[in-house]
Amino acid sequence: MKIGTKTSNSTKCYHCGDTLAGTVYEADGHVFCCVGCQSVYRILSSNNMQQYYRYNTHPGKKLRERSERYEYLDEPTIADKLIDFKNDEITMATFYIPSIHCSSCIWLLEHLYKLHPAVVASQSDFLKKQVNVTFKHPDLSLRELVELLANVGYEPKITLQDVVKAGRKFSQKGLIAKIAVAGFCFGNSMMLSFPEYFGMAAFEAKYSMFFGWMNLGFALPVLLYSGRDYFQSAWHSLRHRQLNLDVPLALGILVLFVRTAWEILSATGPGFADTLCGLVFFLLVGRWVQQRTYHHLSFERDYRSYFPVAVTRLGAANAKPVPLAEISVGDRLLIRSNEVIPADAILLKGQAAIDFSFVTGESEPVEKVLGEIIYAGGRQLGEAIELEVVKPVSQSYLTKLWNNDAFKQYEKRFRTFSNVVSQYFTLVLLAIAITAMAYWFLRDDPAKAWGAFTAVLIIACPCALALSTPFTLSVALRVFDRHGFYVKNTAAVEQLAAVDCLVFDKTGTISSPSAARMRFEGQLQAGELAMVVSVCQNSNHPLSRELVKWAGPMELMPIGNYQETGGKGIEAEVHSNRVRIGSAAFTGARDAAGASSTGSRIYIAINNEVKGFFIVEQPWREGLREVMGELAKPYDLHLVSGDNAKERKRLREIFPPDADLLFGKLPAQKLEYINKLQHTGSKVCMFGDGLNDAGALRQADLGIAVSDDINNFSPGCDAILDGRSFVLLPRFLRFAKDAVKVIHMSFGISLTYNVIGLSFAVMGTMSPLFAAVLMPLSTVTIIGFTTVVAHAYAAKNQLNNIRS
């Protein structure tokens, strides 16, 4: 390993692309920002896998602090629940890997066999950020496989949710089978109907009866199997005294079959079997497209997706990882740095600095003293601590809060355009059909009366309308997904377009939880900064770690007489200089209360002389000021936070003057505020991140969880917004409105076709050829129009390019 200063011809890390600063690590003529990036390069290079760097200029991710504690994967009871398949020789397992982000990642993960001969095969899924690995377990254990992935920068994220998952996997096999049956019957019935299309039936009279019976045979499985769901949905709707769009669709399918069977059995005509099969086929294709939403995100999570798979239990002889289900009251647990506390427990040993932002919204760590209760859901940020469980996992504060009725998951029923139209469409359709039938009965022409009645129900079947919504909104879902906005279903897109009031949480929503901004006020020489960093290097306090990260790589000095006083600060001797770092009272700083209260402070005193203080602030999301400026015009903006009000002045400069900025609100108070806004007639969209926002997300007309890890936790939300895409929020809202415009325009086109068809249908003169041409033509027109125009609106809103 060679260490030196960065060269003039390279300013970025060869592996991850980060800007080089301070100490630079070199290997084979390439420069790296840290030992981690250099180590990954050496692993790949030693296995002749340099091709990894050919797909992208900087394909890798910088290695974060990795957890080397995978011993729980050696426990058979835990490992068996994480694997998909196992026999005497091989094991198959699927891992979620958040760091998958480019084509190089896919290439490397699908070439794991080059890194270890026991890996048989591996297949990655870019959208789901998953990799499925088949390996020989006699030569490679599950733990060793996870460590292998972590060593090359692709550490899997394993939570308790992965162990207890119900196994409900997204599958469209049943729907695809129905499409296949309908498509097969559609193609064959069209082929058998060609003589009728071209007026050749008279020349093939001896075959026309046979072809008719075959068409009826093809129509039967389409009616009873492929179209069964539409009848079930229509019956369910009628039982609840409602009229959804499936009612006229089911009526049209039924009338098509009845008239086809009547004409063929009575030898009075060829029927409409081809139209029936084509109608059901296109409707099912539309349903398939609608279901192809981005199902790789789970919107049905509970507290277990936040908890670890196992926790270390301290016994009389040794420490052993055990599943959470085996934890009981009185157990003594070891919680290491950055681990989640799974049950309410008493602190027995160590200095606790607990991050409760997930539960309370408060961003600053909470110091705990020995003997104090620490509630489940907090994350330990300091050194390892020992706890004694006082309540089981199922009865902890976090699980009780989650299981509260206000926070339970549920399926919102959005009022969509198609649902509104269907309430009137069926009644108008029946009125026209009955009127046409009554007219011809009064004219003493029962044959035409029957023909007009059935023709109206057939030709005005809202197949084009049923397809316009799924095709348009499926395009919208794909556009959103490419840019880091994951919407639960197509109905939620319409709801997004209807909102007029936006309510934001602060911590983790408009502020970035993954970064901190630090600045120093005072005078501190370079040598003095090195002494401060040398002392902070020995502390596990989160503020000390932030200071070390801010200072960057530098040569550390030996220290002596190190002491750390909980809740106050740290001190040590460095080259005969007494360095004190901590609160104002600890360092002897004066007039601390008179300074700005923004951010957390770290005071520095060297030899009893106060040199100044560091201010640590959690920065806002990128482009927050511009985003709020754009949203202030069409929307009513509000901020409701569980954090304190120290940032009120800064936020007042960002939010419009008439925006409400509320702080210190409990979860129930957030929910009440949303309810209050709704009672004034507002359509509210809530943006939050933690469990403390779950009630408000559920109460709002639309709940959006903002997360820097989209697969981590999504309580009660209807969509997940990747924190990196927060700057695109105004574009997403505009595009949702444009997508609804496309639906309205396509509805107009559909009505035009219906009017043309009805002009023939009411006369009772609709021919099979007319129906066979008009219905597919209207369907293709709607599909083409919605797809092209929706993409055009995406380009207009600058959402046509895939996010890098």
mmCIF file of N, CA, C and O in Angstrom, residues 63 101 114 130 136 163 234 247 305 313 344 379 391 425 505 516 543 545 593 656 729 735 739 751:
data_model
loop_
_atom_site.group_PDB
_atom_site.id
_atom_site.type_symbol
_atom_site.label_atom_id
_atom_site.label_comp_id
_atom_site.label_asym_id
_atom_site.label_seq_id
_atom_site.Cartn_x
_atom_site.Cartn_y
_atom_site.Cartn_z
ATOM 1 N N LEU A 63 -17.192 2.268 0.965
ATOM 2 C CA LEU A 63 -17.558 1.378 2.063
ATOM 3 C C LEU A 63 -17.820 2.178 3.320
ATOM 4 O O LEU A 63 -16.990 2.965 3.755
ATOM 5 N N HIS A 101 -26.642 0.028 -7.875
ATOM 6 C CA HIS A 101 -27.030 1.307 -8.490
ATOM 7 C C HIS A 101 -26.664 1.436 -9.953
ATOM 8 O O HIS A 101 -27.056 2.412 -10.593
ATOM 9 N N LYS A 114 -16.533 -16.079 -9.686
ATOM 10 C CA LYS A 114 -15.099 -15.807 -9.884
ATOM 11 C C LYS A 114 -14.404 -15.466 -8.576
ATOM 12 O O LYS A 114 -13.189 -15.580 -8.457
ATOM 13 N N GLN A 130 -32.045 -6.698 -5.503
ATOM 14 C CA GLN A 130 -31.892 -8.012 -4.892
ATOM 15 C C GLN A 130 -30.940 -8.862 -5.720
ATOM 16 O O GLN A 130 -30.779 -8.652 -6.924
ATOM 17 N N LYS A 136 -22.753 -23.797 -2.852
ATOM 18 C CA LYS A 136 -22.549 -25.115 -2.234
ATOM 19 C C LYS A 136 -22.264 -24.906 -0.753
ATOM 20 O O LYS A 136 -21.178 -24.468 -0.379
ATOM 21 N N VAL A 163 -37.077 -12.607 8.071
ATOM 22 C CA VAL A 163 -37.244 -13.913 8.711
ATOM 23 C C VAL A 163 -38.708 -14.298 8.807
ATOM 24 O O VAL A 163 -39.083 -15.449 8.597
ATOM 25 N N ALA A 234 -68.373 -7.330 -10.644
ATOM 26 C CA ALA A 234 -69.656 -6.666 -10.862
ATOM 27 C C ALA A 234 -70.682 -7.111 -9.821
ATOM 28 O O ALA A 234 -71.436 -6.286 -9.280
ATOM 29 N N VAL A 247 -69.231 -3.330 -13.952
ATOM 30 C CA VAL A 247 -70.645 -3.661 -14.186
ATOM 31 C C VAL A 247 -70.995 -3.559 -15.668
ATOM 32 O O VAL A 247 -71.496 -4.538 -16.266
ATOM 33 N N SER A 305 -39.652 -4.932 10.392
ATOM 34 C CA SER A 305 -38.745 -4.521 9.325
ATOM 35 C C SER A 305 -37.737 -3.501 9.826
ATOM 36 O O SER A 305 -36.820 -3.126 9.103
ATOM 37 N N ARG A 313 -27.353 -12.114 23.424
ATOM 38 C CA ARG A 313 -27.781 -12.329 24.809
ATOM 39 C C ARG A 313 -26.588 -12.790 25.629
ATOM 40 O O ARG A 313 -25.870 -13.720 25.252
ATOM 41 N N ASP A 344 -38.090 -2.870 25.606
ATOM 42 C CA ASP A 344 -37.899 -1.930 26.707
ATOM 43 C C ASP A 344 -36.978 -2.573 27.742
ATOM 44 O O ASP A 344 -37.205 -3.713 28.176
ATOM 45 N N ARG A 379 -31.893 3.747 18.702
ATOM 46 C CA ARG A 379 -30.655 3.199 18.139
ATOM 47 C C ARG A 379 -29.466 3.728 18.936
ATOM 48 O O ARG A 379 -29.300 4.938 19.091
ATOM 49 N N LYS A 391 -39.610 -5.755 29.446
ATOM 50 C CA LYS A 391 -40.836 -6.119 28.744
ATOM 51 C C LYS A 391 -40.460 -6.921 27.502
ATOM 52 O O LYS A 391 -39.472 -6.611 26.839
ATOM 53 N N PHE A 425 -72.248 6.015 -16.107
ATOM 54 C CA PHE A 425 -72.121 5.384 -17.413
ATOM 55 C C PHE A 425 -73.112 4.226 -17.556
ATOM 56 O O PHE A 425 -73.802 4.105 -18.578
ATOM 57 N N ASP A 505 -43.154 16.987 7.708
ATOM 58 C CA ASP A 505 -42.397 16.786 8.940
ATOM 59 C C ASP A 505 -41.012 17.395 8.726
ATOM 60 O O ASP A 505 -40.642 17.705 7.588
ATOM 61 N N ALA A 516 -24.419 15.757 7.943
ATOM 62 C CA ALA A 516 -24.444 16.830 8.927
ATOM 63 C C ALA A 516 -23.508 17.926 8.461
ATOM 64 O O ALA A 516 -22.467 17.675 7.852
ATOM 65 N N LEU A 543 -21.311 13.174 18.172
ATOM 66 C CA LEU A 543 -20.761 14.482 17.820
ATOM 67 C C LEU A 543 -19.250 14.410 17.651
ATOM 68 O O LEU A 543 -18.679 15.090 16.786
ATOM 69 N N ARG A 545 -17.652 11.781 16.555
ATOM 70 C CA ARG A 545 -17.430 11.133 15.262
ATOM 71 C C ARG A 545 -17.666 12.098 14.111
ATOM 72 O O ARG A 545 -16.961 12.054 13.096
ATOM 73 N N ALA A 593 -25.330 31.058 26.562
ATOM 74 C CA ALA A 593 -26.764 31.188 26.295
ATOM 75 C C ALA A 593 -27.074 32.330 25.374
ATOM 76 O O ALA A 593 -28.111 32.369 24.731
ATOM 77 N N PRO A 656 -43.231 29.932 2.977
ATOM 78 C CA PRO A 656 -43.929 31.207 2.731
ATOM 79 C C PRO A 656 -44.405 31.828 4.045
ATOM 80 O O PRO A 656 -44.595 31.132 5.045
ATOM 81 N N LEU A 729 -39.824 17.039 -6.425
ATOM 82 C CA LEU A 729 -41.205 16.975 -5.964
ATOM 83 C C LEU A 729 -42.164 17.863 -6.760
ATOM 84 O O LEU A 729 -43.257 17.406 -7.137
ATOM 85 N N PHE A 735 -46.678 16.498 -12.998
ATOM 86 C CA PHE A 735 -46.869 15.375 -13.909
ATOM 87 C C PHE A 735 -48.096 14.555 -13.528
ATOM 88 O O PHE A 735 -48.805 14.015 -14.395
ATOM 89 N N ALA A 739 -51.082 13.673 -16.001
ATOM 90 C CA ALA A 739 -51.538 12.306 -16.266
ATOM 91 C C ALA A 739 -53.057 12.206 -16.180
ATOM 92 O O ALA A 739 -53.688 11.519 -16.989
ATOM 93 N N LEU A 751 -65.591 8.363 -25.890
ATOM 94 C CA LEU A 751 -66.973 8.767 -26.119
ATOM 95 C C LEU A 751 -67.248 8.999 -27.600
ATOM 96 O O LEU A 751 -68.346 8.703 -28.097
#
